[in-house]
mmCIF file of C-alpha atoms in Angstrom:
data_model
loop_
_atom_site.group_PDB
_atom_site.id
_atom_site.type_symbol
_atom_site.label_atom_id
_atom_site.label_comp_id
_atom_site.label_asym_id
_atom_site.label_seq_id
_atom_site.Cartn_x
_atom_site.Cartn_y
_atom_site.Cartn_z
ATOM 1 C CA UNK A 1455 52.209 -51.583 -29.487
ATOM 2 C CA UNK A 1456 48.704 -51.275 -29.940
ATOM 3 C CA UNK A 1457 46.939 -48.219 -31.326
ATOM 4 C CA UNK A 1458 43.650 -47.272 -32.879
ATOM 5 C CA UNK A 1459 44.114 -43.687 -34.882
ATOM 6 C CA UNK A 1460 41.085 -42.103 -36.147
ATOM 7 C CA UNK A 1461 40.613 -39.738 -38.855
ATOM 8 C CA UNK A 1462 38.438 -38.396 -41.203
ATOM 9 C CA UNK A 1463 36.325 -35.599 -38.905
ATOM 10 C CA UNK A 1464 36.130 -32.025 -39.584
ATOM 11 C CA UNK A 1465 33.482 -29.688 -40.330
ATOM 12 C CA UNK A 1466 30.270 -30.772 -42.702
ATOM 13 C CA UNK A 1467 27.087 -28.873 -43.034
ATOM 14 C CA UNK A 1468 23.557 -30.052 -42.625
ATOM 15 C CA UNK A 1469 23.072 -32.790 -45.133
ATOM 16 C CA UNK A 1470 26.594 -33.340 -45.789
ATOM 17 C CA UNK A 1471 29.032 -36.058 -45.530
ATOM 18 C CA UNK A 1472 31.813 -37.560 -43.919
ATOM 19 C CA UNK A 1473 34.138 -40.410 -44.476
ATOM 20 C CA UNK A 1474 36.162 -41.687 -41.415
ATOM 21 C CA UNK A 1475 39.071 -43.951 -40.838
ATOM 22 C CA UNK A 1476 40.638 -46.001 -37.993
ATOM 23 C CA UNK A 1477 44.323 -47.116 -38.491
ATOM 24 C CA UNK A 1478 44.832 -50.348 -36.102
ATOM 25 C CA UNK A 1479 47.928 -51.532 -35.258
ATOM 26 C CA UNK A 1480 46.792 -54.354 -33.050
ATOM 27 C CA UNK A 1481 47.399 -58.378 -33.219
ATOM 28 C CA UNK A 1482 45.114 -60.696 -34.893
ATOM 29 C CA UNK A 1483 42.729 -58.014 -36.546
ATOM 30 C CA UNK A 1484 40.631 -60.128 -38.213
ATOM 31 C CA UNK A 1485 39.280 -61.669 -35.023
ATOM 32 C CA UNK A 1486 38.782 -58.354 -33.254
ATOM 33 C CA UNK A 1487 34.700 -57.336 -33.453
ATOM 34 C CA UNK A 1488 35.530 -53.487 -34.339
ATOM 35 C CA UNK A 1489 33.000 -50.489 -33.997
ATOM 36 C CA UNK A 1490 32.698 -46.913 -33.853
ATOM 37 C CA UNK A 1491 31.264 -44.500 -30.935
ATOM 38 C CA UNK A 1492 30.394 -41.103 -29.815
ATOM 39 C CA UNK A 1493 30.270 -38.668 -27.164
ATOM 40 C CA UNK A 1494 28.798 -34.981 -27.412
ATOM 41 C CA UNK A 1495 29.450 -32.382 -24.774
ATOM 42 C CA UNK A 1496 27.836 -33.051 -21.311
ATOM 43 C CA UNK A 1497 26.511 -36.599 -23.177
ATOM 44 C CA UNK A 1498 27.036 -39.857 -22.164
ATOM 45 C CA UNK A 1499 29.623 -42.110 -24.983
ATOM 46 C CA UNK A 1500 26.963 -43.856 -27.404
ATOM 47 C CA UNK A 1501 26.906 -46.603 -29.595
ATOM 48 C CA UNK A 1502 27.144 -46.053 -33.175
ATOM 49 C CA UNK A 1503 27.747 -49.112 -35.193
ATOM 50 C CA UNK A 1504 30.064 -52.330 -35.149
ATOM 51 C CA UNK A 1505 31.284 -55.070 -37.840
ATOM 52 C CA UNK A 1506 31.653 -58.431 -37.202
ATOM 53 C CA UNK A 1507 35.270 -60.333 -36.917
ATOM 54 C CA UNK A 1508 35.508 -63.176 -39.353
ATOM 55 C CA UNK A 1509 33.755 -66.270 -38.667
ATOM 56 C CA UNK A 1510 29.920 -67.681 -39.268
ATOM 57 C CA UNK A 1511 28.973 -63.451 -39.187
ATOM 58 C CA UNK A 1512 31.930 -62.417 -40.865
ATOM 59 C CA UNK A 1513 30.683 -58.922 -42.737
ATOM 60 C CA UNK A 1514 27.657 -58.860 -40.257
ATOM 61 C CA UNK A 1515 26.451 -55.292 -39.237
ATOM 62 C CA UNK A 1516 25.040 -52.746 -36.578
ATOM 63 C CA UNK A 1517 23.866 -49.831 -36.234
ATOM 64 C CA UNK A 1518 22.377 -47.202 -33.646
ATOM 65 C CA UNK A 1519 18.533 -46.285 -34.427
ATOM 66 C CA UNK A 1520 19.526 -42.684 -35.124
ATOM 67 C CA UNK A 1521 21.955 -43.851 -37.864
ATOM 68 C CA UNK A 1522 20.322 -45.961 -39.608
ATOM 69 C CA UNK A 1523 20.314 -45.799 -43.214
ATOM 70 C CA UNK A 1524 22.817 -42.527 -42.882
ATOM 71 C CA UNK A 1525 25.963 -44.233 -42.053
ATOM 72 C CA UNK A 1526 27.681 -47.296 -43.251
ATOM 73 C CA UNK A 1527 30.357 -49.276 -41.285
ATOM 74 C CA UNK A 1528 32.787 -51.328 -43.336
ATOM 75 C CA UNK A 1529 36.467 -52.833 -42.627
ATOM 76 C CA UNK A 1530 39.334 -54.125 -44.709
ATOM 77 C CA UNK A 1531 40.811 -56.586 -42.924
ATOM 78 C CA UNK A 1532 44.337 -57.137 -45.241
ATOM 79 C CA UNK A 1533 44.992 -52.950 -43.888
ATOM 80 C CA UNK A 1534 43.616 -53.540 -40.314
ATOM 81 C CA UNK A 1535 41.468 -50.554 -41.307
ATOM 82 C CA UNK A 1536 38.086 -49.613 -40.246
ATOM 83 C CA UNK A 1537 35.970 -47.036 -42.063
ATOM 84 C CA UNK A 1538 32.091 -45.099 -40.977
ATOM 85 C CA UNK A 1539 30.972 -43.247 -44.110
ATOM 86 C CA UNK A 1540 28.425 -40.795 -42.437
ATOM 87 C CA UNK A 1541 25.811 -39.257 -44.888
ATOM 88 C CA UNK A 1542 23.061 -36.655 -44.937
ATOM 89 C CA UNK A 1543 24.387 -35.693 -41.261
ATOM 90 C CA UNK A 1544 22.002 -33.949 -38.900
ATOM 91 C CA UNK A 1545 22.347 -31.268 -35.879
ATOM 92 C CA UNK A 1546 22.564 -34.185 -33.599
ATOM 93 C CA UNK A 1547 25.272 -35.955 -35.092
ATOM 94 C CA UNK A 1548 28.248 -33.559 -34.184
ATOM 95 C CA UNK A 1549 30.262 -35.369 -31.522
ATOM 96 C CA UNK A 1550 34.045 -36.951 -31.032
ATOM 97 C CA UNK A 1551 33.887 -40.352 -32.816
ATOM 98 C CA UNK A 1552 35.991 -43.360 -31.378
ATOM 99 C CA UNK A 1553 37.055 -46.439 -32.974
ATOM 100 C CA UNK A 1554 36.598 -49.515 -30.647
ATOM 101 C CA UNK A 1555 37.831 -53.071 -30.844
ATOM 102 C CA UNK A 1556 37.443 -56.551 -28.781
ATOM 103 C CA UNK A 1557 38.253 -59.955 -28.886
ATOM 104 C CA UNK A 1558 35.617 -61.166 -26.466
ATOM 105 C CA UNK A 1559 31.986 -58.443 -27.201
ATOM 106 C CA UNK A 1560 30.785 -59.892 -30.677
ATOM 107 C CA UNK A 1561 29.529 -56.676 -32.490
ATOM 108 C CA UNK A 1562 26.224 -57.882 -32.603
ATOM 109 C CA UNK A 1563 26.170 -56.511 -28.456
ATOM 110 C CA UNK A 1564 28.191 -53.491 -28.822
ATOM 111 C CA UNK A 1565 24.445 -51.324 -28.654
ATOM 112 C CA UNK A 1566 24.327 -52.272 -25.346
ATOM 113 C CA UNK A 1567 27.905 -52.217 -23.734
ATOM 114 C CA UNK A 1568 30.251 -49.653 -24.107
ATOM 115 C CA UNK A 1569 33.411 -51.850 -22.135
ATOM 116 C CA UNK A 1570 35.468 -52.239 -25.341
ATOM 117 C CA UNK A 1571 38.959 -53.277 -24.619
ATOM 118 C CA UNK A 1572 40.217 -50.722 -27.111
ATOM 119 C CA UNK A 1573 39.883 -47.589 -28.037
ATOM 120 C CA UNK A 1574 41.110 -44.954 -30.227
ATOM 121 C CA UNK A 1575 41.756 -40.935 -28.902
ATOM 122 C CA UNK A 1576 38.820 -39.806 -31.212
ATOM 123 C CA UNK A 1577 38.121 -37.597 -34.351
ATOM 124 C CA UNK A 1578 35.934 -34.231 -34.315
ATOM 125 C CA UNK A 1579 33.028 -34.426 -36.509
ATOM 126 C CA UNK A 1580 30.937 -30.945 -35.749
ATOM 127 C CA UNK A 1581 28.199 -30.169 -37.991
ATOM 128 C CA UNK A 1582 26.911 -26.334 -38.607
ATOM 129 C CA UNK A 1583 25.848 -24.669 -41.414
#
């Protein structure tokens, strides 16, 4: 079976922080590119940021304009885990987050493709003071 789980959102204020997680139970994890998106109400799914899989890159990433120097991607891969810690969060950053893996999209063009081959169900991340 393969799954991606999120978890991790909730509520945050202005300026706060998040930390969240994607469980993967899916073959070969280490070789997977693996990334995180997000859709708002009425908005289009966006990228957010991606990791490399192991290799020349391995550790290697990406991130969205808007999230630069905010949020930091990272992934263990002896858990098959994959982590977004999301600081100093703004008005426009309140949106279901998705964790995304493929064997085939290196992360370094996940920014302009959102055909992953897997996804997770999403995690609420809503922002209000």
């Amino acid at each position: 079976q393969v799954q991606l789980v999120e978890s991790g959102g909730g509520l945050v204020q202005p300026g706060g922080s998040l930390s969240l997680s994607c469980a993967a139970s899916i073959p070969a994890f280490s070789n997977l590119a693996m990334g995180w998106f997000r859709q708002a109400p009425g908005k289009e799914r966006e990228f957010v940021a991606s990791i490399s899989w192991t290799g020349a890159n391995e550790g290697r990433t990406y991130y969205a304009d808007s999230v630069k120097d905010r949020f930091t991607i990272s992934r263990d891969n002896a858990n098959s885990a994959l982590y977004l810690q999301m600081n100093n969060l703004k008005p426009e950053d309140p949106a279901v987050y998705y964790c995304a893996a493929d064997s085939s999209i290196p992360a370094t063009s996940w920014a302009r493709t959102g055909k992953l081959h897997y996804w997770g169900k999403g995690t609420l991340v809503t922002v209000s003071s």
